[in-house]
Amino acid sequence: MKPKIISWNVRGLNEINKRLRVRSLLRQWKGDIICLQETKLKHIDRNIIRSLSSCMYVGWIYLPSNGASGGILVM
């Protein structure tokens, strides 16, 4: 079985409505490894992960944004 990898430039995850739309699409695409680029978030905590993932036990790591650009989240 090959893992399904999703890489997406989300252009910011600051708004809850955008996170809910991203969550809906990620659920539809059913990826095993997800890389979200350009999150534009300096800090990502468990609440943000819960708003993006339907899986309660998802592992994640991130690189914070530098000013108003950048930021990577891998789940």
Coordinates of N, CA and C in Angstrom, one line a residue:
M1 N 0.8 -1.2 0.0 CA 0.0 0.0 0.0 C 0.9 1.3 0.0
K2 N 0.6 2.1 -0.9 CA 1.4 3.4 -1.0 C 0.7 4.5 -0.2
P3 N 1.4 5.2 0.6 CA 0.8 6.3 1.3 C 0.4 7.4 0.3
K4 N -0.8 8.1 0.6 CA -1.2 9.2 -0.2 C -0.7 10.5 0.4
I5 N 0.1 11.3 -0.3 CA 0.7 12.5 0.2 C 0.0 13.7 -0.5
I6 N -0.4 14.6 0.4 CA -1.1 15.8 -0.1 C -0.2 17.0 0.3
S7 N 0.2 17.8 -0.7 CA 0.9 19.0 -0.5 C 0.1 20.2 -1.1
W8 N -0.1 21.2 -0.2 CA -1.0 22.3 -0.6 C -0.5 23.6 -0.1
N9 N -0.5 24.6 -1.0 CA -0.2 26.0 -0.6 C -1.5 26.6 -0.2
V10 N -1.8 26.7 1.1 CA -3.1 27.2 1.6 C -3.3 28.7 1.7
R11 N -2.1 29.4 1.6 CA -2.2 30.9 1.6 C -2.8 31.4 2.8
G12 N -2.5 30.9 4.0 CA -3.0 31.4 5.2 C -4.0 30.5 5.9
L13 N -3.9 30.3 7.2 CA -4.9 29.6 7.9 C -5.3 30.4 9.2
N14 N -5.3 31.7 9.1 CA -5.7 32.5 10.2 C -7.2 32.5 10.5
E15 N -8.0 32.4 9.5 CA -9.4 32.4 9.8 C -10.0 31.0 10.0
I16 N -10.9 30.9 10.9 CA -11.6 29.6 11.3 C -12.4 29.1 10.1
N17 N -13.0 30.0 9.3 CA -13.8 29.5 8.2 C -12.9 28.9 7.1
K18 N -11.7 29.4 6.9 CA -10.8 28.8 6.0 C -10.3 27.4 6.5
R19 N -10.0 27.4 7.8 CA -9.6 26.1 8.3 C -10.7 25.0 8.2
L20 N -11.9 25.4 8.3 CA -13.0 24.5 8.1 C -13.2 24.0 6.7
R21 N -12.9 24.9 5.7 CA -13.0 24.5 4.3 C -11.8 23.6 4.0
V22 N -10.6 23.9 4.6 CA -9.4 23.0 4.4 C -9.7 21.6 5.0
R23 N -10.3 21.6 6.2 CA -10.6 20.3 6.8 C -11.6 19.5 6.0
S24 N -12.6 20.1 5.4 CA -13.5 19.5 4.5 C -12.9 18.8 3.3
L25 N -12.0 19.6 2.7 CA -11.3 19.0 1.5 C -10.3 17.9 1.9
L26 N -9.6 18.1 3.0 CA -8.7 17.1 3.4 C -9.4 15.8 3.8
R27 N -10.6 15.9 4.4 CA -11.4 14.7 4.7 C -11.8 14.0 3.4
Q28 N -12.2 14.8 2.4 CA -12.6 14.3 1.1 C -11.4 13.6 0.3
W29 N -10.2 14.2 0.4 CA -9.1 13.6 -0.3 C -8.5 12.4 0.4
K30 N -8.7 12.3 1.7 CA -8.2 11.1 2.4 C -6.7 10.9 2.3
G31 N -5.9 11.9 2.6 CA -4.5 11.8 2.6 C -3.9 11.1 3.8
D32 N -2.8 10.4 3.6 CA -2.1 9.8 4.8 C -1.0 10.8 5.4
I33 N -0.4 11.5 4.5 CA 0.6 12.6 4.9 C 0.2 13.9 4.3
I34 N 0.1 14.9 5.1 CA -0.4 16.2 4.6 C 0.6 17.3 4.9
C35 N 1.0 18.0 3.9 CA 1.9 19.1 4.1 C 1.2 20.4 3.6
L36 N 0.9 21.3 4.6 CA 0.3 22.6 4.3 C 1.4 23.7 4.3
Q37 N 1.5 24.4 3.2 CA 2.5 25.4 3.0 C 1.9 26.8 3.1
E38 N 2.7 27.8 3.5 CA 2.2 29.2 3.6 C 1.1 29.3 4.6
T39 N 1.2 28.7 5.7 CA 0.2 28.7 6.8 C 0.1 30.2 7.3
K40 N 1.2 30.9 7.3 CA 1.2 32.2 7.8 C 0.9 32.3 9.3
L41 N 1.2 31.2 10.0 CA 1.0 31.1 11.5 C 2.3 31.0 12.2
K42 N 2.5 31.9 13.2 CA 3.7 31.8 14.0 C 3.7 30.7 15.0
H43 N 2.5 30.3 15.5 CA 2.4 29.2 16.4 C 1.2 28.3 16.1
I44 N 1.4 27.0 16.1 CA 0.3 26.1 15.9 C 0.2 25.2 17.1
D45 N -1.0 25.1 17.7 CA -1.3 24.3 18.8 C -2.3 23.2 18.5
R46 N -2.6 22.4 19.5 CA -3.6 21.3 19.3 C -5.0 21.8 18.9
N47 N -5.4 23.0 19.3 CA -6.7 23.5 18.9 C -6.7 23.8 17.4
I48 N -5.7 24.3 16.8 CA -5.6 24.5 15.4 C -5.6 23.2 14.6
I49 N -4.8 22.2 15.2 CA -4.8 20.9 14.5 C -6.2 20.2 14.6
R50 N -6.9 20.4 15.7 CA -8.3 19.8 15.8 C -9.2 20.4 14.8
S51 N -9.0 21.7 14.5 CA -9.8 22.4 13.5 C -9.5 22.0 12.1
L52 N -8.4 21.3 11.9 CA -8.0 20.9 10.5 C -8.1 19.4 10.3
S53 N -8.0 18.6 11.3 CA -8.0 17.1 11.2 C -9.2 16.5 11.9
S54 N -9.7 15.5 11.2 CA -10.8 14.8 11.8 C -10.3 13.6 12.7
C55 N -9.0 13.3 12.6 CA -8.4 12.3 13.3 C -8.0 12.8 14.7
M56 N -8.4 12.1 15.7 CA -8.1 12.6 17.1 C -6.6 12.4 17.5
Y57 N -6.0 11.4 16.8 CA -4.6 11.1 17.2 C -3.6 11.4 16.1
V58 N -3.8 12.5 15.4 CA -2.9 12.9 14.3 C -1.6 13.4 14.9
G59 N -0.4 13.0 14.3 CA 0.8 13.6 14.7 C 1.1 14.8 13.8
W60 N 1.9 15.7 14.3 CA 2.1 16.9 13.5 C 3.4 17.6 14.0
I61 N 3.9 18.4 13.1 CA 5.1 19.2 13.3 C 5.0 20.4 12.4
Y62 N 5.5 21.5 12.8 CA 5.4 22.7 12.0 C 6.7 23.6 12.1
L63 N 6.9 24.4 11.1 CA 7.9 25.5 11.0 C 7.1 26.8 11.0
P64 N 7.3 27.7 12.0 CA 6.5 28.9 12.1 C 6.8 29.8 10.9
S65 N 5.9 30.8 10.7 CA 6.0 31.7 9.6 C 7.1 32.8 10.0
N66 N 7.6 33.4 9.1 CA 8.6 34.5 9.3 C 7.9 35.8 8.9
G67 N 7.4 36.5 9.8 CA 6.6 37.7 9.5 C 5.2 37.3 8.9
A68 N 4.9 37.9 7.8 CA 3.6 37.6 7.2 C 3.7 36.5 6.0
S69 N 4.8 35.8 6.0 CA 5.0 34.8 4.9 C 5.6 33.5 5.5
G70 N 5.3 32.5 4.8 CA 5.9 31.2 5.2 C 5.1 30.4 6.2
G71 N 5.7 29.4 6.8 CA 5.0 28.5 7.7 C 4.6 27.2 7.0
I72 N 5.0 26.1 7.6 CA 4.7 24.8 7.0 C 4.2 23.9 8.2
L73 N 3.2 23.2 7.9 CA 2.6 22.2 8.8 C 2.5 20.8 8.1
V74 N 3.1 19.8 8.8 CA 3.1 18.5 8.3 C 2.3 17.6 9.3
M75 N 1.3 16.9 8.8 CA 0.5 16.1 9.7 C 0.5 14.6 9.1

